[in-house]
mmCIF file of N, CA and C in Angstrom:
data_model
loop_
_atom_site.group_PDB
_atom_site.id
_atom_site.type_symbol
_atom_site.label_atom_id
_atom_site.label_comp_id
_atom_site.label_asym_id
_atom_site.label_seq_id
_atom_site.Cartn_x
_atom_site.Cartn_y
_atom_site.Cartn_z
ATOM 1 N N UNK A 308 50.811 171.069 96.195
ATOM 2 C CA UNK A 308 51.777 171.142 97.267
ATOM 3 C C UNK A 308 51.188 170.592 98.573
ATOM 4 N N UNK A 309 49.911 170.928 98.820
ATOM 5 C CA UNK A 309 49.248 170.451 100.038
ATOM 6 C C UNK A 309 49.156 168.927 100.047
ATOM 7 N N UNK A 310 48.847 168.341 98.873
ATOM 8 C CA UNK A 310 48.746 166.886 98.785
ATOM 9 C C UNK A 310 50.107 166.244 99.061
ATOM 10 N N UNK A 311 51.153 166.840 98.525
ATOM 11 C CA UNK A 311 52.499 166.324 98.759
ATOM 12 C C UNK A 311 52.851 166.395 100.240
ATOM 13 N N UNK A 312 52.455 167.481 100.891
ATOM 14 C CA UNK A 312 52.694 167.626 102.322
ATOM 15 C C UNK A 312 51.960 166.556 103.120
ATOM 16 N N UNK A 313 50.712 166.271 102.742
ATOM 17 C CA UNK A 313 49.948 165.225 103.426
ATOM 18 C C UNK A 313 50.573 163.849 103.230
ATOM 19 N N UNK A 314 51.030 163.576 102.015
ATOM 20 C CA UNK A 314 51.673 162.279 101.740
ATOM 21 C C UNK A 314 52.943 162.147 102.574
ATOM 22 N N UNK A 315 53.756 163.208 102.604
ATOM 23 C CA UNK A 315 54.973 163.184 103.402
ATOM 24 C C UNK A 315 54.646 162.971 104.879
ATOM 25 N N UNK A 316 53.647 163.701 105.380
ATOM 26 C CA UNK A 316 53.232 163.553 106.777
ATOM 27 C C UNK A 316 52.798 162.130 107.069
ATOM 28 N N UNK A 317 52.046 161.535 106.147
ATOM 29 C CA UNK A 317 51.587 160.164 106.337
ATOM 30 C C UNK A 317 52.768 159.194 106.427
ATOM 31 N N UNK A 318 53.751 159.339 105.519
ATOM 32 C CA UNK A 318 54.887 158.420 105.553
ATOM 33 C C UNK A 318 55.731 158.594 106.810
ATOM 34 N N UNK A 319 55.933 159.825 107.244
ATOM 35 C CA UNK A 319 56.667 160.054 108.492
ATOM 36 C C UNK A 319 55.878 159.487 109.658
ATOM 37 N N UNK A 320 54.590 159.776 109.665
ATOM 38 C CA UNK A 320 53.691 159.291 110.720
ATOM 39 C C UNK A 320 53.684 157.761 110.764
ATOM 40 N N UNK A 321 53.558 157.116 109.599
ATOM 41 C CA UNK A 321 53.477 155.661 109.593
ATOM 42 C C UNK A 321 54.809 155.012 109.948
ATOM 43 N N UNK A 322 55.934 155.674 109.638
ATOM 44 C CA UNK A 322 57.212 155.089 110.020
ATOM 45 C C UNK A 322 57.472 155.242 111.516
ATOM 46 N N UNK A 323 57.021 156.358 112.100
ATOM 47 C CA UNK A 323 57.220 156.564 113.527
ATOM 48 C C UNK A 323 56.249 155.741 114.371
ATOM 49 N N UNK A 324 55.018 155.658 113.909
ATOM 50 C CA UNK A 324 53.977 154.987 114.680
ATOM 51 C C UNK A 324 53.413 153.796 113.918
ATOM 52 N N UNK A 325 54.213 153.225 113.050
ATOM 53 C CA UNK A 325 53.755 152.184 112.155
ATOM 54 C C UNK A 325 53.120 150.991 112.831
ATOM 55 N N UNK A 326 53.716 150.485 113.875
ATOM 56 C CA UNK A 326 53.163 149.304 114.524
ATOM 57 C C UNK A 326 51.818 149.603 115.164
ATOM 58 N N UNK A 327 51.718 150.705 115.884
ATOM 59 C CA UNK A 327 50.445 151.063 116.520
ATOM 60 C C UNK A 327 49.391 151.350 115.457
ATOM 61 N N UNK A 328 49.760 152.094 114.421
ATOM 62 C CA UNK A 328 48.840 152.438 113.345
ATOM 63 C C UNK A 328 48.327 151.175 112.655
ATOM 64 N N UNK A 329 49.235 150.299 112.277
ATOM 65 C CA UNK A 329 48.838 149.072 111.585
ATOM 66 C C UNK A 329 47.938 148.213 112.448
ATOM 67 N N UNK A 330 48.232 148.090 113.715
ATOM 68 C CA UNK A 330 47.406 147.273 114.597
ATOM 69 C C UNK A 330 45.998 147.845 114.705
ATOM 70 N N UNK A 331 45.889 149.136 114.997
ATOM 71 C CA UNK A 331 44.582 149.753 115.200
ATOM 72 C C UNK A 331 43.744 149.722 113.929
ATOM 73 N N UNK A 332 44.309 150.146 112.817
ATOM 74 C CA UNK A 332 43.552 150.195 111.566
ATOM 75 C C UNK A 332 43.226 148.787 111.077
ATOM 76 N N UNK A 333 44.164 147.872 111.135
ATOM 77 C CA UNK A 333 43.914 146.521 110.633
ATOM 78 C C UNK A 333 42.898 145.764 111.469
ATOM 79 N N UNK A 334 42.711 146.150 112.722
ATOM 80 C CA UNK A 334 41.660 145.532 113.511
ATOM 81 C C UNK A 334 40.289 145.926 112.965
ATOM 82 N N UNK A 335 40.194 147.075 112.346
ATOM 83 C CA UNK A 335 38.918 147.597 111.872
ATOM 84 C C UNK A 335 38.784 147.543 110.350
ATOM 85 N N UNK A 336 39.798 147.966 109.623
ATOM 86 C CA UNK A 336 39.701 148.101 108.170
ATOM 87 C C UNK A 336 41.031 147.781 107.513
ATOM 88 N N UNK A 337 40.965 147.329 106.292
ATOM 89 C CA UNK A 337 42.188 146.948 105.583
ATOM 90 C C UNK A 337 42.802 148.085 104.762
ATOM 91 N N UNK A 338 42.007 149.050 104.332
ATOM 92 C CA UNK A 338 42.502 150.097 103.444
ATOM 93 C C UNK A 338 42.131 151.477 103.960
ATOM 94 N N UNK A 339 43.017 152.424 103.739
ATOM 95 C CA UNK A 339 42.720 153.837 103.975
ATOM 96 C C UNK A 339 42.423 154.456 102.614
ATOM 97 N N UNK A 340 41.262 155.077 102.463
ATOM 98 C CA UNK A 340 40.851 155.649 101.191
ATOM 99 C C UNK A 340 41.221 157.114 101.055
ATOM 100 N N UNK A 341 41.365 157.809 102.161
ATOM 101 C CA UNK A 341 41.768 159.210 102.115
ATOM 102 C C UNK A 341 42.327 159.599 103.485
ATOM 103 N N UNK A 342 43.171 160.613 103.486
ATOM 104 C CA UNK A 342 43.788 161.108 104.716
ATOM 105 C C UNK A 342 43.738 162.633 104.670
ATOM 106 N N UNK A 343 43.377 163.245 105.786
ATOM 107 C CA UNK A 343 43.348 164.707 105.862
ATOM 108 C C UNK A 343 43.819 165.156 107.236
ATOM 109 N N UNK A 344 44.423 166.320 107.269
ATOM 110 C CA UNK A 344 44.873 166.886 108.536
ATOM 111 C C UNK A 344 43.883 167.947 108.983
ATOM 112 N N UNK A 345 43.464 167.870 110.238
ATOM 113 C CA UNK A 345 42.532 168.842 110.792
ATOM 114 C C UNK A 345 43.244 170.100 111.245
ATOM 115 N N UNK A 346 42.467 171.073 111.656
ATOM 116 C CA UNK A 346 43.020 172.356 112.107
ATOM 117 C C UNK A 346 43.819 172.227 113.390
ATOM 118 N N UNK A 347 43.494 171.245 114.225
ATOM 119 C CA UNK A 347 44.185 171.071 115.502
ATOM 120 C C UNK A 347 45.339 170.079 115.388
ATOM 121 N N UNK A 348 45.871 169.921 114.182
ATOM 122 C CA UNK A 348 46.999 169.028 113.929
ATOM 123 C C UNK A 348 46.650 167.551 114.093
ATOM 124 N N UNK A 349 45.378 167.218 114.157
ATOM 125 C CA UNK A 349 44.997 165.816 114.201
ATOM 126 C C UNK A 349 44.856 165.296 112.778
ATOM 127 N N UNK A 350 44.952 163.982 112.617
ATOM 128 C CA UNK A 350 44.897 163.351 111.306
ATOM 129 C C UNK A 350 43.642 162.497 111.231
ATOM 130 N N UNK A 351 42.892 162.629 110.141
ATOM 131 C CA UNK A 351 41.705 161.833 109.902
ATOM 132 C C UNK A 351 41.985 160.850 108.777
ATOM 133 N N UNK A 352 41.477 159.622 108.940
ATOM 134 C CA UNK A 352 41.696 158.560 107.959
ATOM 135 C C UNK A 352 40.344 157.960 107.598
ATOM 136 N N UNK A 353 40.001 157.993 106.308
ATOM 137 C CA UNK A 353 38.741 157.438 105.815
ATOM 138 C C UNK A 353 38.943 155.963 105.478
ATOM 139 N N UNK A 354 38.085 155.095 106.020
ATOM 140 C CA UNK A 354 38.177 153.656 105.757
ATOM 141 C C UNK A 354 36.785 153.091 105.496
ATOM 142 N N UNK A 355 36.740 151.826 105.126
ATOM 143 C CA UNK A 355 35.454 151.156 104.904
ATOM 144 C C UNK A 355 34.755 150.814 106.212
ATOM 145 N N UNK A 356 35.439 150.960 107.322
ATOM 146 C CA UNK A 356 34.864 150.652 108.632
ATOM 147 C C UNK A 356 34.661 151.890 109.491
ATOM 148 N N UNK A 357 34.738 153.060 108.887
ATOM 149 C CA UNK A 357 34.501 154.283 109.629
ATOM 150 C C UNK A 357 35.583 155.319 109.407
ATOM 151 N N UNK A 358 35.535 156.343 110.209
ATOM 152 C CA UNK A 358 36.478 157.448 110.156
ATOM 153 C C UNK A 358 37.351 157.391 111.404
ATOM 154 N N UNK A 359 38.650 157.302 111.207
ATOM 155 C CA UNK A 359 39.591 157.262 112.321
ATOM 156 C C UNK A 359 40.200 158.639 112.513
ATOM 157 N N UNK A 360 40.395 159.019 113.762
ATOM 158 C CA UNK A 360 41.065 160.273 114.104
ATOM 159 C C UNK A 360 42.256 159.949 114.991
ATOM 160 N N UNK A 361 43.412 160.494 114.631
ATOM 161 C CA UNK A 361 44.613 160.320 115.440
ATOM 162 C C UNK A 361 45.030 161.692 115.950
ATOM 163 N N UNK A 362 45.106 161.861 117.264
ATOM 164 C CA UNK A 362 45.403 163.169 117.856
ATOM 165 C C UNK A 362 46.860 163.320 118.287
ATOM 166 N N UNK A 363 47.698 162.382 117.929
ATOM 167 C CA UNK A 363 49.107 162.434 118.307
ATOM 168 C C UNK A 363 49.465 161.416 119.364
ATOM 169 N N UNK A 364 48.447 160.887 120.047
ATOM 170 C CA UNK A 364 48.731 159.878 121.067
ATOM 171 C C UNK A 364 47.753 158.699 121.029
ATOM 172 N N UNK A 365 46.552 158.899 120.470
ATOM 173 C CA UNK A 365 45.603 157.788 120.431
ATOM 174 C C UNK A 365 44.665 157.909 119.237
ATOM 175 N N UNK A 366 44.090 156.778 118.861
ATOM 176 C CA UNK A 366 43.111 156.714 117.787
ATOM 177 C C UNK A 366 41.702 156.715 118.355
ATOM 178 N N UNK A 367 40.788 157.360 117.624
ATOM 179 C CA UNK A 367 39.359 157.242 117.880
ATOM 180 C C UNK A 367 38.731 156.748 116.594
ATOM 181 N N UNK A 368 37.760 155.863 116.707
ATOM 182 C CA UNK A 368 37.056 155.362 115.537
ATOM 183 C C UNK A 368 35.608 155.837 115.598
ATOM 184 N N UNK A 369 35.186 156.538 114.565
ATOM 185 C CA UNK A 369 33.799 156.960 114.430
ATOM 186 C C UNK A 369 33.160 156.097 113.355
ATOM 187 N N UNK A 370 32.033 155.470 113.673
ATOM 188 C CA UNK A 370 31.362 154.615 112.713
ATOM 189 C C UNK A 370 29.857 154.679 112.926
ATOM 190 N N UNK A 371 29.143 153.765 112.290
ATOM 191 C CA UNK A 371 27.683 153.761 112.373
ATOM 192 C C UNK A 371 27.187 153.537 113.799
ATOM 193 N N UNK A 372 27.974 152.881 114.606
ATOM 194 C CA UNK A 372 27.567 152.586 115.983
ATOM 195 C C UNK A 372 27.599 153.805 116.910
ATOM 196 N N UNK A 373 28.466 154.794 116.584
ATOM 197 C CA UNK A 373 28.609 155.891 117.547
ATOM 198 C C UNK A 373 28.517 157.312 116.975
ATOM 199 N N UNK A 374 28.562 157.499 115.659
ATOM 200 C CA UNK A 374 28.535 158.886 115.189
ATOM 201 C C UNK A 374 28.075 159.061 113.738
ATOM 202 N N UNK A 375 28.336 158.093 112.884
ATOM 203 C CA UNK A 375 28.102 158.262 111.455
ATOM 204 C C UNK A 375 26.811 157.594 111.004
ATOM 205 N N UNK A 376 26.318 158.061 109.867
ATOM 206 C CA UNK A 376 25.136 157.435 109.278
ATOM 207 C C UNK A 376 25.491 156.107 108.606
ATOM 208 N N UNK A 377 26.686 156.052 107.997
ATOM 209 C CA UNK A 377 27.171 154.846 107.317
ATOM 210 C C UNK A 377 28.624 154.628 107.721
ATOM 211 N N UNK A 378 29.103 153.409 107.531
ATOM 212 C CA UNK A 378 30.479 153.099 107.914
ATOM 213 C C UNK A 378 31.520 153.476 106.855
ATOM 214 N N UNK A 379 31.220 153.297 105.589
ATOM 215 C CA UNK A 379 32.218 153.420 104.519
ATOM 216 C C UNK A 379 32.439 154.882 104.155
ATOM 217 N N UNK A 380 33.474 155.485 104.753
ATOM 218 C CA UNK A 380 33.837 156.871 104.458
ATOM 219 C C UNK A 380 34.860 156.850 103.330
ATOM 220 N N UNK A 381 34.610 157.655 102.301
ATOM 221 C CA UNK A 381 35.433 157.569 101.092
ATOM 222 C C UNK A 381 36.395 158.733 100.910
ATOM 223 N N UNK A 382 35.913 159.970 100.973
ATOM 224 C CA UNK A 382 36.790 161.126 100.750
ATOM 225 C C UNK A 382 36.676 162.117 101.905
ATOM 226 N N UNK A 383 37.754 162.860 102.122
ATOM 227 C CA UNK A 383 37.831 163.861 103.188
ATOM 228 C C UNK A 383 38.270 165.198 102.600
ATOM 229 N N UNK A 384 37.649 166.280 103.058
ATOM 230 C CA UNK A 384 38.029 167.610 102.605
ATOM 231 C C UNK A 384 37.990 168.579 103.781
ATOM 232 N N UNK A 385 39.135 169.091 104.208
ATOM 233 C CA UNK A 385 39.131 170.086 105.286
ATOM 234 C C UNK A 385 38.462 171.369 104.810
ATOM 235 N N UNK A 386 37.658 171.959 105.670
ATOM 236 C CA UNK A 386 36.990 173.219 105.361
ATOM 237 C C UNK A 386 37.429 174.306 106.311
ATOM 238 N N UNK A 387 36.694 175.388 106.299
ATOM 239 C CA UNK A 387 37.007 176.508 107.184
ATOM 240 C C UNK A 387 36.343 176.296 108.538
ATOM 241 N N UNK A 388 36.748 177.079 109.508
ATOM 242 C CA UNK A 388 36.150 177.058 110.848
ATOM 243 C C UNK A 388 36.205 175.687 111.508
ATOM 244 N N UNK A 389 37.343 175.003 111.372
ATOM 245 C CA UNK A 389 37.528 173.696 112.023
ATOM 246 C C UNK A 389 36.494 172.666 111.558
ATOM 247 N N UNK A 390 36.156 172.691 110.276
ATOM 248 C CA UNK A 390 35.186 171.759 109.695
ATOM 249 C C UNK A 390 35.907 170.761 108.809
ATOM 250 N N UNK A 391 35.505 169.492 108.896
ATOM 251 C CA UNK A 391 35.986 168.450 107.991
ATOM 252 C C UNK A 391 34.772 167.881 107.273
ATOM 253 N N UNK A 392 34.768 167.982 105.957
ATOM 254 C CA UNK A 392 33.704 167.411 105.136
ATOM 255 C C UNK A 392 34.124 166.020 104.694
ATOM 256 N N UNK A 393 33.165 165.112 104.571
ATOM 257 C CA UNK A 393 33.467 163.763 104.106
ATOM 258 C C UNK A 393 32.307 163.229 103.281
ATOM 259 N N UNK A 394 32.607 162.267 102.414
ATOM 260 C CA UNK A 394 31.571 161.596 101.634
ATOM 261 C C UNK A 394 31.554 160.122 101.987
ATOM 262 N N UNK A 395 30.371 159.559 101.867
ATOM 263 C CA UNK A 395 30.214 158.113 102.027
ATOM 264 C C UNK A 395 30.346 157.457 100.660
ATOM 265 N N UNK A 396 30.894 156.263 100.636
ATOM 266 C CA UNK A 396 31.109 155.551 99.376
ATOM 267 C C UNK A 396 29.791 155.266 98.657
ATOM 268 N N UNK A 397 28.755 154.935 99.390
ATOM 269 C CA UNK A 397 27.481 154.553 98.782
ATOM 270 C C UNK A 397 26.483 155.712 98.758
ATOM 271 N N UNK A 398 26.954 156.946 98.768
ATOM 272 C CA UNK A 398 26.107 158.121 98.639
ATOM 273 C C UNK A 398 25.893 158.845 99.954
ATOM 274 N N UNK A 399 25.800 160.138 99.856
ATOM 275 C CA UNK A 399 25.621 160.981 101.025
ATOM 276 C C UNK A 399 26.937 161.621 101.438
ATOM 277 N N UNK A 400 26.819 162.596 102.308
ATOM 278 C CA UNK A 400 28.024 163.258 102.808
ATOM 279 C C UNK A 400 27.750 163.778 104.210
ATOM 280 N N UNK A 401 28.782 164.256 104.835
ATOM 281 C CA UNK A 401 28.640 164.762 106.187
ATOM 282 C C UNK A 401 29.762 165.724 106.516
ATOM 283 N N UNK A 402 29.718 166.222 107.727
ATOM 284 C CA UNK A 402 30.775 167.116 108.185
ATOM 285 C C UNK A 402 30.941 166.961 109.692
ATOM 286 N N UNK A 403 32.124 167.323 110.142
ATOM 287 C CA UNK A 403 32.427 167.390 111.566
ATOM 288 C C UNK A 403 32.835 168.831 111.836
ATOM 289 N N UNK A 404 32.205 169.423 112.825
ATOM 290 C CA UNK A 404 32.603 170.765 113.251
ATOM 291 C C UNK A 404 32.576 170.777 114.774
ATOM 292 N N UNK A 405 33.716 171.081 115.367
ATOM 293 C CA UNK A 405 33.843 171.125 116.829
ATOM 294 C C UNK A 405 33.371 169.829 117.481
ATOM 295 N N UNK A 406 33.781 168.697 116.896
ATOM 296 C CA UNK A 406 33.457 167.352 117.382
ATOM 297 C C UNK A 406 31.965 167.023 117.352
ATOM 298 N N UNK A 407 31.193 167.724 116.536
ATOM 299 C CA UNK A 407 29.780 167.404 116.333
ATOM 300 C C UNK A 407 29.613 166.942 114.900
ATOM 301 N N UNK A 408 28.970 165.785 114.717
ATOM 302 C CA UNK A 408 28.785 165.189 113.408
ATOM 303 C C UNK A 408 27.425 165.564 112.823
ATOM 304 N N UNK A 409 27.424 165.892 111.544
ATOM 305 C CA UNK A 409 26.209 166.175 110.795
ATOM 306 C C UNK A 409 26.216 165.290 109.554
ATOM 307 N N UNK A 410 25.094 164.663 109.227
ATOM 308 C CA UNK A 410 24.991 163.837 108.022
ATOM 309 C C UNK A 410 23.930 164.408 107.106
ATOM 310 N N UNK A 411 24.203 164.287 105.814
ATOM 311 C CA UNK A 411 23.298 164.755 104.773
ATOM 312 C C UNK A 411 23.084 163.610 103.795
ATOM 313 N N UNK A 412 22.098 162.750 104.035
ATOM 314 C CA UNK A 412 21.883 161.606 103.152
ATOM 315 C C UNK A 412 21.377 162.054 101.788
ATOM 316 N N UNK A 413 21.645 161.251 100.779
ATOM 317 C CA UNK A 413 21.145 161.513 99.433
ATOM 318 C C UNK A 413 20.109 160.488 99.067
#
């Protein structure tokens, strides 16, 4: 049910903000590999060029240049206490808690 809710949210979100979403993501990455909703109603998008966060009005891109160990974020899993867990495509994982990034290389 949660997955269906996320898919529905994504389609509503992309139809309402489709042009802005397509422009921002396509400037950085061609594909979204996973989508998750955070505790504060923000949306996270995993791409080959980093992790995008949409807060309802603007996008932020987190990548190797500013927050992540690697650029290619593959899967997202919301956790407890405002934590978002993620995996890198080429190994390793990380988490975001209260806007602080932690990486756990393998």
